[in-house]
């Protein structure tokens, strides 16, 4: 049985934005913890977001206008900052996905046995 | 772009942002802890919250700005740690940049500035050359014809400078006026600040529209910038003129150096020149009286040569169409058009060369200052070799390092530039206060440093920083770390060391300083010579005041009576030793006459022009000019009596060497104004135009026989001359309350004022010379101190091995002395070559004057030796134990 913890993979570089944007597209408004949890669970614990890296990334996305944020209360009566995808963010997501798919196809062509 | 604005908002809200981030992270950790059951595990999975906070914060910053801030802060620290070096560099740049800015600003205002009108480059000044020479004056009728019939000018304007008497509020004042053609402001494209220029109907008929435009300066000075002045009437020469406009502040006429107070349309010529008995505009003599200067605006695409040719043709046509009343032909003028973008600069020609000299001098100072800066920056970078090597070794990028070093030098230079502006402002102020108030042109200088000069200085300072900071930065950051880290003395190649850049720079500085000092020495000697010239009269305690009765419409008889009575009244005042009248005040004269002495055969081409003055009785006694033969003019020398004259001894010796000149006759002036006069007295020579002149023959004629409307009262007082001024004024007012008294000065002032340019040159050059000397000395000291610093280890070894103090001193002094000697030699050569150009400005001093050269070189040598000795002495006092360990 493979120890899933030892097989933990880092997020490929450059894909953090894409994953976060997609998460928000699926979940709707969500706070940072929720986003990281979702990515972990959906990838079956393969991808671990080093949770710290999430917040600087979210701030950058905020500056670039891909998301907007507002403070709300959670179910457990905690105050948390919820992020929502903006139209610009949606456009960015589509672009990043396109770019990613193209890269993957190219890499596959090299790796696949002839 | 919006990212930029968001970041800006973020900066504004940064405290709130910080709190929000912290709260967000805290919440995340709590939620994770809940899920995992352990706060520690949550934290481990999260990563370092402080780091996360930091990274998140940084997302909002601009990295370039941060780096700059870091560099600046570091630079400030470094500069403060070497206060001496910083101070010297800033001062050097302040002097160099400040001097240049001040001089450039001054020269620009006086010489270079274009007229503040639209498109000044198409303005030209017209003059006509004929067999009788070059003439800038035209008749009104000719001007009108040229204006109407030319094809090459958009428009032509005419003007003439005339003094006016203003009578406002019971006070009579003499002001500077300009008579202008009605299209003056329109053709020059001057937009009036208030009101309007002249209308076409004010330019058509003589005397019907008494209107005036005032200058901004006059309006502010005399009327307190009263905005309701436009529409009111002012009294000029006894007539009421309606003020219709105020000229803009930057427009001061078209003759640089003369700022008119009032502009009057040419149709009002009558009241402005009441002494003219003819109508120069439309009367029968209107083509004989040339009194107007003319400038024009060329049409597009017409060159000056084309226009000149076209005007010459037109001029001939006009001349031929208007033969003189006796049938004789008029001269056909050949037109010469000169650049008029700066106005009529004929008065300023004399200033061109001194201005260039001044610029050259301050340019030299700037070079010296920059050399200092370069040297000091090199030295500074050198002392930080170790620090830089360490930084490179621990991974600083070379580019980053260079950028930081450059920031330092640019910061330093900008501080220097800022200080330089302060220096420039004070130098400007100094020159303004030096300008004599009674020179023949009222220089309109103000203390404003204009924006171009500001930009120039800023650019210069930044450029200096970059240029002289780059070389040291590049060389200091060379990635050859090991020797620097190990502090190895790389000093043992002696020959190469001598030719090092710092040494070469100091050689240059010494040389240039010597050149400036020699210049200063020559000017000072010249000034001393000038000041010791005997003027031929006694200038102590003489008050001079001028009046001009022509502007008040006096007839000759009335004027004669006025002056005679005035002299009588002033003579009776207490405190007056003697009173007289004269047309010319000494040392400002420029009237001359051609003499034909009786019985004298002039040689071919001999110049018979002589100085000329019209004087009242008692003149020579008042001026204390000794009478050598014969008598002064007296009461009996009137128009009814024999025409007489008095000459000076030069005239007597030249024209009647064997005999007494008394009783001889001479003929003044040319036909048809010739007059024959008998000589009744011979006086000692005195200086007429300038202290430095060679004395010419001079002839004096009595006022009663040759009346002039404008005369200067000369009053010799027993006490301080200016205290008599009020009393003299009262006497004038008693005779005519509307007559202004002007050009009030003492003869001492006049004598001092005539030496203005020489004194200014001597002062400025001395100041600059001493500054240059200071800079060079500091430069030398710095270089030597730095060299000693680098060789501390070596010196320590020598001392430990038994070298004596004097031997160490000699070691250091030899190098310094060599530098200074080479510099002196080069400087002497340069000075010898250069002073030839200033020969014409020196009086009684040869351009190779040994005293000037000797004292300059001596001063420089002494100061340089001192600058060299101090580090040498410091070196010999090194503690060998400390030095070896370094």
mmCIF file with all atom_site columns, N, CA and C in Angstrom, chain A residues 6-44:
data_model
loop_
_atom_site.group_PDB
_atom_site.id
_atom_site.type_symbol
_atom_site.label_atom_id
_atom_site.label_alt_id
_atom_site.label_comp_id
_atom_site.label_asym_id
_atom_site.label_entity_id
_atom_site.label_seq_id
_atom_site.pdbx_PDB_ins_code
_atom_site.Cartn_x
_atom_site.Cartn_y
_atom_site.Cartn_z
_atom_site.occupancy
_atom_site.B_iso_or_equiv
_atom_site.pdbx_formal_charge
_atom_site.auth_seq_id
_atom_site.auth_comp_id
_atom_site.auth_asym_id
_atom_site.auth_atom_id
_atom_site.pdbx_PDB_model_num
ATOM 1   N N  . UNK A 1 6  ? 3.723   10.035 1.698   1.00 0.00 ? 6  UNK A N  1
ATOM 2   C CA . UNK A 1 6  ? 5.042   10.079 1.097   1.00 0.00 ? 6  UNK A CA 1
ATOM 3   C C  . UNK A 1 6  ? 4.978   10.378 -0.398  1.00 0.00 ? 6  UNK A C  1
ATOM 4   N N  . UNK A 1 7  ? 3.864   10.068 -0.985  1.00 0.00 ? 7  UNK A N  1
ATOM 5   C CA . UNK A 1 7  ? 3.721   10.289 -2.416  1.00 0.00 ? 7  UNK A CA 1
ATOM 6   C C  . UNK A 1 7  ? 3.164   11.692 -2.699  1.00 0.00 ? 7  UNK A C  1
ATOM 7   N N  . UNK A 1 8  ? 3.173   12.507 -1.677  1.00 0.00 ? 8  UNK A N  1
ATOM 8   C CA . UNK A 1 8  ? 2.605   13.852 -1.832  1.00 0.00 ? 8  UNK A CA 1
ATOM 9   C C  . UNK A 1 8  ? 3.336   14.596 -2.942  1.00 0.00 ? 8  UNK A C  1
ATOM 10  N N  . UNK A 1 9  ? 2.610   15.215 -3.802  1.00 0.00 ? 9  UNK A N  1
ATOM 11  C CA . UNK A 1 9  ? 3.222   15.968 -4.910  1.00 0.00 ? 9  UNK A CA 1
ATOM 12  C C  . UNK A 1 9  ? 2.969   17.456 -4.720  1.00 0.00 ? 9  UNK A C  1
ATOM 13  N N  . UNK A 1 10 ? 3.976   18.213 -5.000  1.00 0.00 ? 10 UNK A N  1
ATOM 14  C CA . UNK A 1 10 ? 3.776   19.665 -4.980  1.00 0.00 ? 10 UNK A CA 1
ATOM 15  C C  . UNK A 1 10 ? 2.969   20.090 -6.197  1.00 0.00 ? 10 UNK A C  1
ATOM 16  N N  . UNK A 1 11 ? 2.331   21.181 -6.029  1.00 0.00 ? 11 UNK A N  1
ATOM 17  C CA . UNK A 1 11 ? 1.606   21.736 -7.175  1.00 0.00 ? 11 UNK A CA 1
ATOM 18  C C  . UNK A 1 11 ? 2.618   22.141 -8.244  1.00 0.00 ? 11 UNK A C  1
ATOM 19  N N  . UNK A 1 12 ? 2.365   21.704 -9.485  1.00 0.00 ? 12 UNK A N  1
ATOM 20  C CA . UNK A 1 12 ? 3.291   22.136 -10.552 1.00 0.00 ? 12 UNK A CA 1
ATOM 21  C C  . UNK A 1 12 ? 3.322   23.671 -10.605 1.00 0.00 ? 12 UNK A C  1
ATOM 22  N N  . UNK A 1 13 ? 4.511   24.191 -10.874 1.00 0.00 ? 13 UNK A N  1
ATOM 23  C CA . UNK A 1 13 ? 4.634   25.639 -10.794 1.00 0.00 ? 13 UNK A CA 1
ATOM 24  C C  . UNK A 1 13 ? 3.746   26.291 -11.845 1.00 0.00 ? 13 UNK A C  1
ATOM 25  N N  . UNK A 1 14 ? 3.190   27.432 -11.512 1.00 0.00 ? 14 UNK A N  1
ATOM 26  C CA . UNK A 1 14 ? 2.377   28.178 -12.462 1.00 0.00 ? 14 UNK A CA 1
ATOM 27  C C  . UNK A 1 14 ? 0.937   27.743 -12.511 1.00 0.00 ? 14 UNK A C  1
ATOM 28  N N  . UNK A 1 15 ? 0.596   26.689 -11.782 1.00 0.00 ? 15 UNK A N  1
ATOM 29  C CA . UNK A 1 15 ? -0.789  26.219 -11.886 1.00 0.00 ? 15 UNK A CA 1
ATOM 30  C C  . UNK A 1 15 ? -1.621  26.612 -10.673 1.00 0.00 ? 15 UNK A C  1
ATOM 31  N N  . UNK A 1 16 ? -0.988  27.259 -9.702  1.00 0.00 ? 16 UNK A N  1
ATOM 32  C CA . UNK A 1 16 ? -1.718  27.593 -8.483  1.00 0.00 ? 16 UNK A CA 1
ATOM 33  C C  . UNK A 1 16 ? -2.903  28.498 -8.789  1.00 0.00 ? 16 UNK A C  1
ATOM 34  N N  . UNK A 1 17 ? -2.632  29.523 -9.592  1.00 0.00 ? 17 UNK A N  1
ATOM 35  C CA . UNK A 1 17 ? -3.708  30.458 -9.913  1.00 0.00 ? 17 UNK A CA 1
ATOM 36  C C  . UNK A 1 17 ? -4.889  29.730 -10.555 1.00 0.00 ? 17 UNK A C  1
ATOM 37  N N  . UNK A 1 18 ? -4.503  28.853 -11.482 1.00 0.00 ? 18 UNK A N  1
ATOM 38  C CA . UNK A 1 18 ? -5.541  28.145 -12.252 1.00 0.00 ? 18 UNK A CA 1
ATOM 39  C C  . UNK A 1 18 ? -6.416  27.292 -11.324 1.00 0.00 ? 18 UNK A C  1
ATOM 40  N N  . UNK A 1 19 ? -5.758  26.582 -10.423 1.00 0.00 ? 19 UNK A N  1
ATOM 41  C CA . UNK A 1 19 ? -6.494  25.716 -9.513  1.00 0.00 ? 19 UNK A CA 1
ATOM 42  C C  . UNK A 1 19 ? -7.401  26.530 -8.606  1.00 0.00 ? 19 UNK A C  1
ATOM 43  N N  . UNK A 1 20 ? -6.894  27.615 -8.090  1.00 0.00 ? 20 UNK A N  1
ATOM 44  C CA . UNK A 1 20 ? -7.705  28.432 -7.187  1.00 0.00 ? 20 UNK A CA 1
ATOM 45  C C  . UNK A 1 20 ? -8.899  29.027 -7.929  1.00 0.00 ? 20 UNK A C  1
ATOM 46  N N  . UNK A 1 21 ? -8.651  29.529 -9.123  1.00 0.00 ? 21 UNK A N  1
ATOM 47  C CA . UNK A 1 21 ? -9.728  30.133 -9.901  1.00 0.00 ? 21 UNK A CA 1
ATOM 48  C C  . UNK A 1 21 ? -10.810 29.090 -10.205 1.00 0.00 ? 21 UNK A C  1
ATOM 49  N N  . UNK A 1 22 ? -10.368 27.901 -10.584 1.00 0.00 ? 22 UNK A N  1
ATOM 50  C CA . UNK A 1 22 ? -11.328 26.857 -10.930 1.00 0.00 ? 22 UNK A CA 1
ATOM 51  C C  . UNK A 1 22 ? -12.138 26.469 -9.715  1.00 0.00 ? 22 UNK A C  1
ATOM 52  N N  . UNK A 1 23 ? -11.449 26.385 -8.571  1.00 0.00 ? 23 UNK A N  1
ATOM 53  C CA . UNK A 1 23 ? -12.137 26.053 -7.334  1.00 0.00 ? 23 UNK A CA 1
ATOM 54  C C  . UNK A 1 23 ? -13.246 27.058 -7.059  1.00 0.00 ? 23 UNK A C  1
ATOM 55  N N  . UNK A 1 24 ? -12.917 28.305 -7.196  1.00 0.00 ? 24 UNK A N  1
ATOM 56  C CA . UNK A 1 24 ? -13.916 29.341 -6.953  1.00 0.00 ? 24 UNK A CA 1
ATOM 57  C C  . UNK A 1 24 ? -15.046 29.270 -7.975  1.00 0.00 ? 24 UNK A C  1
ATOM 58  N N  . UNK A 1 25 ? -14.681 28.917 -9.204  1.00 0.00 ? 25 UNK A N  1
ATOM 59  C CA . UNK A 1 25 ? -15.726 28.794 -10.232 1.00 0.00 ? 25 UNK A CA 1
ATOM 60  C C  . UNK A 1 25 ? -16.715 27.698 -9.835  1.00 0.00 ? 25 UNK A C  1
ATOM 61  N N  . UNK A 1 26 ? -16.185 26.614 -9.267  1.00 0.00 ? 26 UNK A N  1
ATOM 62  C CA . UNK A 1 26 ? -17.064 25.491 -8.896  1.00 0.00 ? 26 UNK A CA 1
ATOM 63  C C  . UNK A 1 26 ? -17.829 25.758 -7.625  1.00 0.00 ? 26 UNK A C  1
ATOM 64  N N  . UNK A 1 27 ? -17.121 26.289 -6.616  1.00 0.00 ? 27 UNK A N  1
ATOM 65  C CA . UNK A 1 27 ? -17.732 26.391 -5.300  1.00 0.00 ? 27 UNK A CA 1
ATOM 66  C C  . UNK A 1 27 ? -18.524 27.673 -5.095  1.00 0.00 ? 27 UNK A C  1
ATOM 67  N N  . UNK A 1 28 ? -18.245 28.675 -5.929  1.00 0.00 ? 28 UNK A N  1
ATOM 68  C CA . UNK A 1 28 ? -18.813 29.986 -5.599  1.00 0.00 ? 28 UNK A CA 1
ATOM 69  C C  . UNK A 1 28 ? -17.956 30.622 -4.535  1.00 0.00 ? 28 UNK A C  1
ATOM 70  N N  . UNK A 1 29 ? -18.478 31.643 -3.834  1.00 0.00 ? 29 UNK A N  1
ATOM 71  C CA . UNK A 1 29 ? -17.653 32.345 -2.841  1.00 0.00 ? 29 UNK A CA 1
ATOM 72  C C  . UNK A 1 29 ? -17.149 31.399 -1.767  1.00 0.00 ? 29 UNK A C  1
ATOM 73  N N  . UNK A 1 30 ? -15.843 31.463 -1.476  1.00 0.00 ? 30 UNK A N  1
ATOM 74  C CA . UNK A 1 30 ? -15.252 30.553 -0.493  1.00 0.00 ? 30 UNK A CA 1
ATOM 75  C C  . UNK A 1 30 ? -14.070 31.236 0.175   1.00 0.00 ? 30 UNK A C  1
ATOM 76  N N  . UNK A 1 31 ? -13.793 30.815 1.434   1.00 0.00 ? 31 UNK A N  1
ATOM 77  C CA . UNK A 1 31 ? -12.623 31.375 2.109   1.00 0.00 ? 31 UNK A CA 1
ATOM 78  C C  . UNK A 1 31 ? -11.386 30.529 1.799   1.00 0.00 ? 31 UNK A C  1
ATOM 79  N N  . UNK A 1 32 ? -10.231 31.037 2.232   1.00 0.00 ? 32 UNK A N  1
ATOM 80  C CA . UNK A 1 32 ? -8.962  30.420 1.875   1.00 0.00 ? 32 UNK A CA 1
ATOM 81  C C  . UNK A 1 32 ? -8.837  28.984 2.332   1.00 0.00 ? 32 UNK A C  1
ATOM 82  N N  . UNK A 1 33 ? -9.270  28.722 3.559   1.00 0.00 ? 33 UNK A N  1
ATOM 83  C CA . UNK A 1 33 ? -9.161  27.364 4.083   1.00 0.00 ? 33 UNK A CA 1
ATOM 84  C C  . UNK A 1 33 ? -9.991  26.402 3.234   1.00 0.00 ? 33 UNK A C  1
ATOM 85  N N  . UNK A 1 34 ? -11.170 26.886 2.924   1.00 0.00 ? 34 UNK A N  1
ATOM 86  C CA . UNK A 1 34 ? -12.061 26.054 2.130   1.00 0.00 ? 34 UNK A CA 1
ATOM 87  C C  . UNK A 1 34 ? -11.456 25.718 0.770   1.00 0.00 ? 34 UNK A C  1
ATOM 88  N N  . UNK A 1 35 ? -10.800 26.670 0.176   1.00 0.00 ? 35 UNK A N  1
ATOM 89  C CA . UNK A 1 35 ? -10.181 26.453 -1.138  1.00 0.00 ? 35 UNK A CA 1
ATOM 90  C C  . UNK A 1 35 ? -9.101  25.376 -1.037  1.00 0.00 ? 35 UNK A C  1
ATOM 91  N N  . UNK A 1 36 ? -8.242  25.509 -0.024  1.00 0.00 ? 36 UNK A N  1
ATOM 92  C CA . UNK A 1 36 ? -7.151  24.542 0.071   1.00 0.00 ? 36 UNK A CA 1
ATOM 93  C C  . UNK A 1 36 ? -7.706  23.142 0.367   1.00 0.00 ? 36 UNK A C  1
ATOM 94  N N  . UNK A 1 37 ? -8.730  23.084 1.223   1.00 0.00 ? 37 UNK A N  1
ATOM 95  C CA . UNK A 1 37 ? -9.358  21.802 1.549   1.00 0.00 ? 37 UNK A CA 1
ATOM 96  C C  . UNK A 1 37 ? -9.923  21.151 0.293   1.00 0.00 ? 37 UNK A C  1
ATOM 97  N N  . UNK A 1 38 ? -10.605 21.937 -0.494  1.00 0.00 ? 38 UNK A N  1
ATOM 98  C CA . UNK A 1 38 ? -11.243 21.431 -1.708  1.00 0.00 ? 38 UNK A CA 1
ATOM 99  C C  . UNK A 1 38 ? -10.213 20.834 -2.670  1.00 0.00 ? 38 UNK A C  1
ATOM 100 N N  . UNK A 1 39 ? -9.118  21.576 -2.850  1.00 0.00 ? 39 UNK A N  1
ATOM 101 C CA . UNK A 1 39 ? -8.087  21.079 -3.779  1.00 0.00 ? 39 UNK A CA 1
ATOM 102 C C  . UNK A 1 39 ? -7.512  19.771 -3.268  1.00 0.00 ? 39 UNK A C  1
ATOM 103 N N  . UNK A 1 40 ? -7.238  19.719 -1.952  1.00 0.00 ? 40 UNK A N  1
ATOM 104 C CA . UNK A 1 40 ? -6.676  18.492 -1.388  1.00 0.00 ? 40 UNK A CA 1
ATOM 105 C C  . UNK A 1 40 ? -7.624  17.314 -1.581  1.00 0.00 ? 40 UNK A C  1
ATOM 106 N N  . UNK A 1 41 ? -8.894  17.575 -1.219  1.00 0.00 ? 41 UNK A N  1
ATOM 107 C CA . UNK A 1 41 ? -9.849  16.464 -1.287  1.00 0.00 ? 41 UNK A CA 1
ATOM 108 C C  . UNK A 1 41 ? -10.100 16.025 -2.724  1.00 0.00 ? 41 UNK A C  1
ATOM 109 N N  . UNK A 1 42 ? -10.261 16.990 -3.610  1.00 0.00 ? 42 UNK A N  1
ATOM 110 C CA . UNK A 1 42 ? -10.595 16.633 -4.998  1.00 0.00 ? 42 UNK A CA 1
ATOM 111 C C  . UNK A 1 42 ? -9.465  15.883 -5.693  1.00 0.00 ? 42 UNK A C  1
ATOM 112 N N  . UNK A 1 43 ? -8.227  16.210 -5.311  1.00 0.00 ? 43 UNK A N  1
ATOM 113 C CA . UNK A 1 43 ? -7.142  15.466 -5.946  1.00 0.00 ? 43 UNK A CA 1
ATOM 114 C C  . UNK A 1 43 ? -6.796  14.206 -5.171  1.00 0.00 ? 43 UNK A C  1
ATOM 115 N N  . UNK A 1 44 ? -7.646  13.820 -4.262  1.00 0.00 ? 44 UNK A N  1
ATOM 116 C CA . UNK A 1 44 ? -7.407  12.615 -3.472  1.00 0.00 ? 44 UNK A CA 1
ATOM 117 C C  . UNK A 1 44 ? -6.129  12.747 -2.679  1.00 0.00 ? 44 UNK A C  1
#
